[in-house]
CSV table of C-alpha atoms in Angstrom, one decimal:
chain,number,residue,atom,x,y,z
A,122,MET,CA,18.9,40.1,-18.6
A,123,ASP,CA,21.2,39.2,-15.7
A,124,ARG,CA,23.5,35.7,-16.1
A,125,ARG,CA,21.4,33.8,-13.2
A,126,ASN,CA,17.4,35.1,-14.6
A,127,PHE,CA,19.1,34.3,-18.6
A,128,LEU,CA,19.8,30.4,-17.1
A,129,ARG,CA,16.3,29.9,-15.3
A,130,THR,CA,14.9,31.1,-18.1
A,131,ALA,CA,17.4,28.3,-20.3
A,132,SER,CA,16.6,25.6,-18.3
A,133,SER,CA,12.0,26.6,-18.1
A,134,PHE,CA,13.0,26.4,-22.1
A,135,ALA,CA,14.4,22.9,-22.2
A,136,LEU,CA,12.4,21.4,-19.5
A,137,LEU,CA,9.3,22.1,-22.3
A,138,ALA,CA,11.5,21.1,-25.0
A,139,THR,CA,12.2,17.3,-23.3
A,140,GLY,CA,9.2,17.0,-22.0
A,141,ALA,CA,7.3,14.8,-24.4
A,142,THR,CA,10.7,12.7,-24.3
A,143,THR,CA,11.4,12.6,-20.0
A,144,GLY,CA,7.6,11.4,-19.8
A,145,VAL,CA,6.0,15.4,-18.9
A,146,SER,CA,2.7,14.8,-21.0
A,147,ARG,CA,1.7,18.6,-20.7
A,148,VAL,CA,3.8,21.7,-19.1
A,149,LEU,CA,2.4,24.9,-19.4
A,150,ALA,CA,4.4,28.1,-19.4
A,151,LYS,CA,2.2,30.7,-18.4
A,152,ALA,CA,4.1,32.0,-15.3
A,153,PRO,CA,1.7,30.5,-11.8
A,154,SER,CA,0.5,32.8,-9.7
A,155,PHE,CA,0.9,32.0,-6.9
A,156,SER,CA,0.7,34.1,-3.3
A,157,LEU,CA,3.4,32.9,-0.3
A,158,THR,CA,0.0,31.7,1.7
A,159,GLY,CA,0.1,29.2,-1.7
A,160,ASN,CA,-3.1,30.2,-2.7
A,161,GLN,CA,-4.6,30.3,-6.0
A,162,SER,CA,-5.0,33.8,-7.5
A,163,ASP,CA,-6.8,32.6,-10.7
A,164,GLU,CA,-10.4,32.4,-10.1
A,165,ASN,CA,-11.0,30.0,-12.0
A,166,THR,CA,-9.7,26.4,-10.0
A,167,SER,CA,-11.9,24.0,-11.7
A,168,ASN,CA,-10.0,21.2,-12.4
A,169,THR,CA,-8.2,23.1,-14.9
A,170,ASP,CA,-4.3,22.6,-15.8
A,171,ASP,CA,-3.8,26.2,-15.7
A,172,THR,CA,-1.0,25.7,-12.1
A,173,MET,CA,-1.3,22.5,-12.7
A,174,GLU,CA,1.8,19.8,-14.8
A,175,TYR,CA,0.8,16.5,-14.9
A,176,ARG,CA,2.9,12.8,-15.8
A,177,LYS,CA,3.3,9.7,-17.2
A,178,LEU,CA,3.8,6.9,-15.0
A,179,GLY,CA,5.1,4.6,-17.5
A,180,GLY,CA,2.4,4.7,-19.5
A,181,LEU,CA,-0.4,6.3,-16.7
A,182,ASP,CA,-1.1,9.9,-17.1
A,183,VAL,CA,-1.5,12.0,-14.0
A,184,SER,CA,-1.6,14.8,-12.4
A,185,ALA,CA,2.6,16.3,-11.0
A,186,ILE,CA,1.5,16.1,-7.4
A,187,GLY,CA,-1.4,13.7,-6.0
A,188,LEU,CA,-3.2,13.2,-2.9
A,189,GLY,CA,-2.1,10.5,-0.3
A,190,CYS,CA,-5.2,9.8,1.7
A,191,LEU,CA,-4.0,7.6,4.7
A,192,PRO,CA,-4.0,11.2,6.8
A,193,MET,CA,-8.1,10.9,6.8
A,194,VAL,CA,-8.2,8.5,9.0
A,195,GLY,CA,-6.0,9.6,11.6
A,196,TYR,CA,-2.9,7.9,11.3
A,197,TYR,CA,-1.0,11.1,12.8
A,198,GLY,CA,-2.9,11.8,15.4
A,199,GLY,CA,-6.8,12.8,15.3
A,200,LYS,CA,-10.2,12.0,14.7
A,201,TYR,CA,-11.8,12.9,11.3
A,202,ASP,CA,-15.5,13.7,10.1
A,203,LYS,CA,-16.4,11.4,6.7
A,204,LYS,CA,-17.5,14.6,5.9
A,205,ASP,CA,-15.1,17.1,5.8
A,206,MET,CA,-12.3,14.1,3.9
A,207,ILE,CA,-14.4,13.2,0.5
A,208,ALA,CA,-15.1,17.6,0.9
A,209,LEU,CA,-11.7,17.8,0.6
A,210,ILE,CA,-10.5,15.0,-1.9
A,211,ARG,CA,-13.0,16.8,-3.7
A,212,ARG,CA,-11.6,20.2,-3.1
A,213,ALA,CA,-8.4,18.5,-4.5
A,214,TYR,CA,-10.1,17.5,-7.9
A,215,ASP,CA,-11.4,21.1,-8.4
A,216,LYS,CA,-7.9,22.4,-7.6
A,217,GLY,CA,-6.5,20.1,-10.7
A,218,VAL,CA,-5.0,16.4,-9.0
A,219,THR,CA,-6.2,13.9,-11.2
A,220,PHE,CA,-3.6,11.5,-8.6
A,221,PHE,CA,-5.3,10.2,-5.4
A,222,ASP,CA,-3.3,6.9,-2.8
A,223,THR,CA,-5.2,5.2,-1.0
A,224,ALA,CA,-4.8,1.2,0.5
A,225,GLU,CA,-6.7,-1.4,2.5
A,226,VAL,CA,-5.0,-1.2,5.1
A,227,TYR,CA,-5.5,2.1,6.1
A,228,GLY,CA,-8.0,2.1,8.0
A,229,PRO,CA,-8.5,-0.7,8.1
A,230,TYR,CA,-11.0,-0.4,4.7
A,231,THR,CA,-11.5,3.8,6.0
A,232,SER,CA,-9.9,5.1,3.5
A,233,GLU,CA,-10.5,3.5,0.7
A,234,GLU,CA,-14.2,3.2,1.4
A,235,TRP,CA,-14.0,7.4,1.6
A,236,VAL,CA,-11.7,7.7,-1.7
A,237,GLY,CA,-14.5,5.9,-3.3
A,238,GLU,CA,-17.6,7.5,-2.3
A,239,ALA,CA,-15.7,11.5,-2.5
A,240,LEU,CA,-14.3,10.5,-6.3
A,241,ALA,CA,-17.9,8.0,-7.6
A,242,PRO,CA,-19.6,12.2,-9.6
A,243,PHE,CA,-16.1,12.5,-11.7
A,244,ARG,CA,-14.9,9.2,-11.6
A,245,ASP,CA,-13.3,8.6,-15.0
A,246,LYS,CA,-11.5,11.5,-14.7
A,247,VAL,CA,-9.0,10.7,-12.1
A,248,LYS,CA,-6.8,7.6,-11.6
A,249,ILE,CA,-6.6,5.4,-7.9
A,250,GLY,CA,-3.9,4.2,-6.6
A,251,THR,CA,-4.7,1.8,-3.9
A,252,LYS,CA,-2.4,-1.6,-2.4
A,253,PHE,CA,-2.4,-5.5,-0.9
A,254,GLY,CA,0.4,-6.4,0.5
A,255,PHE,CA,-1.0,-6.3,4.3
A,256,GLY,CA,-2.9,-9.8,5.7
A,257,VAL,CA,-6.3,-7.3,6.2
A,258,GLU,CA,-8.6,-9.6,5.1
A,259,GLU,CA,-6.9,-12.4,7.5
A,260,LYS,CA,-7.4,-10.1,10.4
A,261,GLN,CA,-3.8,-9.9,10.5
A,262,PRO,CA,-3.5,-6.6,9.0
A,263,THR,CA,0.4,-5.8,10.0
A,264,ALA,CA,2.0,-9.5,8.7
A,265,ILE,CA,3.1,-9.6,4.8
A,266,ASN,CA,1.1,-12.0,3.0
A,267,SER,CA,0.8,-11.5,-0.9
A,268,ARG,CA,0.1,-15.6,-1.1
A,269,PRO,CA,-2.4,-15.2,-5.3
A,270,ASP,CA,-5.5,-16.5,-3.8
A,271,HIS,CA,-4.8,-13.5,-1.2
A,272,ILE,CA,-3.9,-10.4,-3.8
A,273,ARG,CA,-7.3,-11.4,-5.6
A,274,ARG,CA,-9.7,-12.0,-2.1
A,275,ALA,CA,-8.2,-7.8,-1.1
A,276,VAL,CA,-8.6,-6.7,-5.2
A,277,GLU,CA,-12.3,-8.3,-5.1
A,278,GLY,CA,-13.0,-5.6,-1.6
A,279,SER,CA,-10.9,-2.4,-3.1
A,280,LEU,CA,-12.8,-2.7,-6.0
A,281,LYS,CA,-16.3,-3.1,-3.6
A,282,ARG,CA,-15.4,0.1,-1.5
A,283,LEU,CA,-13.7,2.0,-4.2
A,284,ARG,CA,-17.3,2.0,-5.8
A,285,THR,CA,-15.7,0.7,-9.3
A,286,ASP,CA,-14.9,-1.9,-11.8
A,287,HIS,CA,-11.2,-0.6,-12.5
A,288,ILE,CA,-8.2,0.4,-10.0
A,289,ASP,CA,-6.0,2.6,-12.7
A,290,LEU,CA,-2.9,1.8,-10.7
A,291,LEU,CA,-2.9,-1.4,-7.5
A,292,TYR,CA,0.4,-1.8,-5.5
A,293,GLN,CA,2.8,-4.4,-3.6
A,294,HIS,CA,2.1,-2.2,-0.8
A,295,ARG,CA,5.6,-4.1,1.1
A,296,VAL,CA,7.3,-7.3,-0.6
A,297,ASP,CA,6.3,-11.0,0.5
A,298,PRO,CA,9.9,-13.0,0.5
A,299,ALA,CA,7.4,-15.5,1.0
A,300,VAL,CA,6.3,-15.7,-2.2
A,301,PRO,CA,8.2,-15.5,-5.2
A,302,MET,CA,7.6,-12.5,-7.3
A,303,GLU,CA,7.3,-14.1,-10.2
A,304,ASP,CA,4.2,-15.5,-8.7
A,305,VAL,CA,2.8,-12.4,-7.6
A,306,ALA,CA,3.3,-10.4,-11.1
A,307,GLY,CA,1.7,-13.7,-12.7
A,308,THR,CA,-1.4,-12.7,-10.4
A,309,VAL,CA,-1.5,-8.7,-11.0
A,310,LYS,CA,-1.0,-9.7,-14.5
A,311,ASP,CA,-3.9,-12.6,-14.9
A,312,LEU,CA,-6.1,-9.3,-13.4
A,313,MET,CA,-5.1,-6.8,-15.7
A,314,GLN,CA,-5.9,-9.2,-18.2
A,315,GLU,CA,-9.1,-9.3,-16.9
A,316,GLY,CA,-9.9,-5.5,-16.5
A,317,LYS,CA,-9.9,-5.3,-13.2
A,318,VAL,CA,-6.7,-3.8,-12.9
A,319,LEU,CA,-4.9,-1.4,-15.4
A,320,HIS,CA,-1.8,-0.2,-14.4
A,321,TRP,CA,0.4,-1.9,-11.2
A,322,GLY,CA,3.2,-1.2,-9.6
A,323,LEU,CA,5.1,-2.0,-5.8
A,324,SER,CA,6.4,-0.1,-3.0
A,325,GLU,CA,9.1,0.0,-1.6
A,326,ALA,CA,10.7,-2.6,-3.0
A,327,SER,CA,14.4,-3.1,-3.9
A,328,ALA,CA,16.1,-2.5,-7.1
A,329,ARG,CA,16.2,-6.7,-7.9
A,330,SER,CA,12.7,-7.4,-6.7
A,331,ILE,CA,11.8,-4.0,-9.6
A,332,ARG,CA,13.9,-6.2,-12.2
A,333,ARG,CA,11.7,-10.0,-11.3
A,334,ALA,CA,8.6,-7.9,-11.1
A,335,HIS,CA,9.0,-5.9,-14.6
A,336,ALA,CA,10.4,-9.2,-16.5
A,337,VAL,CA,6.9,-10.6,-15.8
A,338,CYS,CA,4.9,-7.7,-16.0
A,339,PRO,CA,5.4,-4.6,-16.7
A,340,LEU,CA,5.9,-1.9,-13.7
A,341,SER,CA,3.9,1.8,-14.4
A,342,ALA,CA,5.1,3.0,-10.6
A,343,VAL,CA,6.9,2.1,-7.6
A,344,GLN,CA,6.3,4.2,-4.4
A,345,SER,CA,8.7,4.7,-1.3
A,346,GLU,CA,9.7,7.3,1.2
A,347,TYR,CA,11.5,10.4,-0.9
A,348,ALA,CA,12.4,13.5,0.8
A,349,ILE,CA,14.5,15.7,1.6
A,350,TRP,CA,16.1,14.8,4.4
A,351,TRP,CA,15.6,10.6,3.1
A,352,ARG,CA,17.2,10.4,-0.6
A,353,GLU,CA,18.2,7.1,-0.3
A,354,PRO,CA,15.9,5.4,-3.7
A,355,GLU,CA,17.9,8.1,-5.4
A,356,THR,CA,20.6,5.8,-5.2
A,357,LYS,CA,19.0,2.6,-4.3
A,358,ILE,CA,16.4,2.8,-7.8
A,359,PHE,CA,16.3,5.2,-9.6
A,360,PRO,CA,18.9,4.0,-11.8
A,361,THR,CA,16.8,0.7,-12.2
A,362,LEU,CA,13.3,3.0,-12.4
A,363,GLU,CA,15.2,5.5,-15.2
A,364,GLU,CA,15.7,2.1,-17.1
A,365,PHE,CA,12.7,0.7,-17.9
A,366,GLY,CA,10.9,3.5,-17.7
A,367,ILE,CA,9.3,3.3,-14.3
A,368,GLY,CA,7.4,6.7,-13.5
A,369,PHE,CA,8.6,7.1,-9.4
A,370,VAL,CA,5.6,7.7,-6.4
A,371,PRO,CA,7.1,9.6,-3.6
A,372,TYR,CA,5.2,9.4,0.0
A,373,CYS,CA,5.6,11.0,2.9
A,374,PRO,CA,7.8,14.1,1.3
A,375,LEU,CA,7.3,16.9,2.9
A,376,GLY,CA,9.0,14.2,5.7
A,377,ARG,CA,6.2,13.9,7.7
A,378,ALA,CA,5.6,17.7,7.7
A,379,PHE,CA,9.0,18.3,9.6
A,380,LEU,CA,9.9,20.1,5.8
A,381,THR,CA,7.4,22.7,6.5
A,382,GLY,CA,8.6,24.3,9.6
A,383,ILE,CA,5.9,23.6,11.7
A,384,ILE,CA,8.1,21.5,14.0
A,385,ASN,CA,10.9,22.3,15.4
A,386,GLU,CA,13.6,20.9,18.2
A,387,ASN,CA,10.8,21.9,20.8
A,388,SER,CA,8.4,19.3,19.0
A,389,ARG,CA,7.2,16.3,20.5
A,390,PHE,CA,5.3,13.1,20.3
A,391,TYR,CA,3.1,10.2,21.5
A,392,GLU,CA,1.9,6.6,20.8
A,393,GLY,CA,-1.3,7.6,18.0
A,394,ASP,CA,0.9,9.9,16.4
A,395,ARG,CA,3.3,7.7,13.9
A,396,ARG,CA,6.3,10.1,14.4
A,397,TRP,CA,6.8,9.0,18.5
A,398,ASN,CA,9.2,6.6,17.7
A,399,LEU,CA,10.6,8.1,14.7
A,400,PRO,CA,14.7,7.7,15.1
A,401,GLN,CA,14.1,11.3,13.7
A,402,PHE,CA,11.7,12.3,15.6
A,403,THR,CA,13.5,11.7,18.9
A,404,PRO,CA,14.4,15.8,20.7
A,405,ARG,CA,18.2,15.3,20.3
A,406,ALA,CA,17.3,14.4,16.0
A,407,LEU,CA,14.9,17.3,16.1
A,408,LYS,CA,17.3,19.6,17.1
A,409,HIS,CA,19.9,18.2,14.9
A,410,ASN,CA,18.5,18.6,12.4
A,411,MET,CA,17.2,22.2,12.0
A,412,PRO,CA,19.9,23.4,10.0
A,413,LEU,CA,18.0,21.7,7.1
A,414,ILE,CA,15.2,23.5,8.1
A,415,ALA,CA,16.5,27.2,8.1
A,416,LEU,CA,18.5,26.0,4.8
A,417,VAL,CA,14.5,24.8,3.2
A,418,ARG,CA,13.5,28.2,4.5
A,419,LYS,CA,15.9,30.3,3.1
A,420,TRP,CA,15.5,29.0,-0.9
A,421,ALA,CA,11.7,28.8,-0.2
A,422,GLU,CA,12.0,32.7,0.0
A,423,ARG,CA,14.8,32.3,-3.0
A,424,LYS,CA,11.2,31.3,-4.9
A,425,GLY,CA,9.2,32.7,-3.2
A,426,VAL,CA,7.6,30.0,-1.7
A,427,THR,CA,6.7,28.9,1.1
A,428,PRO,CA,9.0,25.4,2.7
A,429,ALA,CA,5.6,23.3,1.6
A,430,GLN,CA,6.0,24.1,-1.1
A,431,PHE,CA,9.9,24.2,-2.0
A,432,ALA,CA,10.3,20.5,-0.6
A,433,LEU,CA,7.8,19.8,-3.3
A,434,ILE,CA,9.2,21.9,-5.9
A,435,TRP,CA,12.6,19.9,-5.4
A,436,MET,CA,11.1,16.5,-5.9
A,437,LEU,CA,9.4,18.1,-8.5
A,438,SER,CA,12.5,19.8,-10.5
A,439,ARG,CA,15.0,16.1,-10.1
A,440,LYS,CA,13.1,14.2,-12.2
A,441,SER,CA,10.1,14.1,-14.5
A,442,TRP,CA,8.4,11.1,-13.7
A,443,ILE,CA,8.2,11.2,-10.4
A,444,ALA,CA,4.7,12.3,-8.4
A,445,PRO,CA,4.7,12.6,-5.1
A,446,ILE,CA,2.0,12.4,-3.2
A,447,PRO,CA,1.2,14.6,0.0
A,448,GLY,CA,-1.4,14.1,2.2
A,449,THR,CA,-3.1,16.5,4.2
A,450,THR,CA,-6.3,16.5,6.6
A,451,ASN,CA,-7.1,21.0,6.7
A,452,PRO,CA,-8.3,22.1,3.4
A,453,ALA,CA,-5.8,25.5,3.4
A,454,HIS,CA,-2.4,23.5,3.3
A,455,LEU,CA,-4.0,21.5,0.5
A,456,ASP,CA,-4.6,25.2,-1.3
A,457,GLU,CA,-0.7,25.3,-0.5
A,458,LEU,CA,0.7,22.2,-1.4
A,459,LEU,CA,-1.3,22.6,-4.7
A,460,GLY,CA,0.7,25.9,-5.0
A,461,ALA,CA,3.8,24.4,-5.2
A,462,GLY,CA,2.3,24.7,-9.1
A,463,THR,CA,4.8,24.8,-11.9
A,464,VAL,CA,7.0,26.8,-10.3
A,465,ARG,CA,11.3,25.1,-10.8
A,466,LEU,CA,14.5,24.7,-10.7
A,467,SER,CA,16.6,25.8,-12.9
A,468,ALA,CA,19.6,22.4,-13.7
A,469,TRP,CA,22.2,25.0,-11.4
A,470,GLU,CA,19.6,26.5,-8.6
A,471,MET,CA,19.6,22.0,-8.2
A,472,GLU,CA,23.2,22.0,-7.9
A,473,GLU,CA,23.4,24.5,-5.9
A,474,PHE,CA,21.5,23.7,-2.8
A,475,ASP,CA,22.7,20.2,-3.6
A,476,ARG,CA,26.3,21.9,-1.9
A,477,GLU,CA,24.8,23.7,0.9
A,478,TYR,CA,22.7,20.1,1.7
A,479,ALA,CA,26.6,18.8,1.6
A,480,ARG,CA,27.5,19.7,4.2
A,481,ILE,CA,25.1,19.3,6.6
A,482,ASP,CA,25.0,16.1,8.9
A,483,LEU,CA,21.4,14.7,9.2
A,484,MET,CA,21.0,12.6,11.9
A,485,GLY,CA,17.5,9.4,12.6
A,486,HIS,CA,16.3,6.7,10.5
A,487,ARG,CA,12.9,7.2,8.3
A,488,ALA,CA,11.8,3.7,10.6
A,489,ASP,CA,11.3,2.5,13.3
A,490,PRO,CA,12.6,-2.0,13.2
A,491,PHE,CA,9.5,-3.7,12.7
A,492,THR,CA,8.7,-1.2,9.7
A,493,GLU,CA,12.7,-1.7,8.8
A,494,SER,CA,12.3,-5.6,9.0
A,495,GLN,CA,9.4,-5.4,6.3
A,496,ILE,CA,11.0,-3.2,3.8
A,497,ASP,CA,12.3,-4.8,1.0
A,498,LYS,CA,15.9,-4.5,0.7
């Protein structure tokens, strides 16, 4: 065995040995069997953990890769059939996914309704995360609202649409500067005591807000945008999450498809597709950022995976308390994403990747001005 393979093997055994203390509930030692297309070669794929790692977000057990159910309502353009999307959600469950992410504002309401119908047959075997925090109940879906009375109305609506008597993970979608965090946390704490909410979290919250919320009612998870090309959470909130044992749920882990390699410098986006006004997706930024795609492709080939799989593998290798929620509307793409399986980078590989990454100059912010104005600093 050469030195490189020895280090990789040693790193794998180290991850297995430390799983109990770092939040990995089950990591299987058997080698994953995936082709370069991301399809499983194992015939038995009916919600087994043969090729899926399971992790802890605070005290919540979830599959290491969840499913984000926002794109299904046409967030990136297109219109999708309810029957097809329900089949997709159930396909994810059959392949080991137990963590599904939605929100009342997605649609509004449509995503929660589809998730609720799709997961009803095996509700007790999955974890559903949903969110309050926008004025959907007040017919103001772009306005932030976390008043206690609104939170209760939102939760009652979500329970009905999700066809359940409890929400596994309830997030505040955006921090409301008009409502003290202590009041928000106190309201959720009451809902937890009533059994309507089991765990709670924040989305796009600052370290200060996380601390204030956690002091009143312990958080299980924080959700924020995070990907190879947007790593702000590493310095902004990771130290706080690690301090309190809070899990992290990255959305857009594939950089809104940029990291999959299907987007190039000639790609263009138009109104109706969320990317049409994002600084990272301007023609100039796309052209400037192509060296990152070349780096991701190189590493994907090195690991014998696709670029999309590598983007998830990179993320899952960084911290054992990270559980990304990539979204898709395509069954083949779903299979590819889940093909990230239990492939991981060793500590040495991550250091090597970061050295190469540091030499790349990236252009473009992740959000448009209005969206940025609603993100907690």
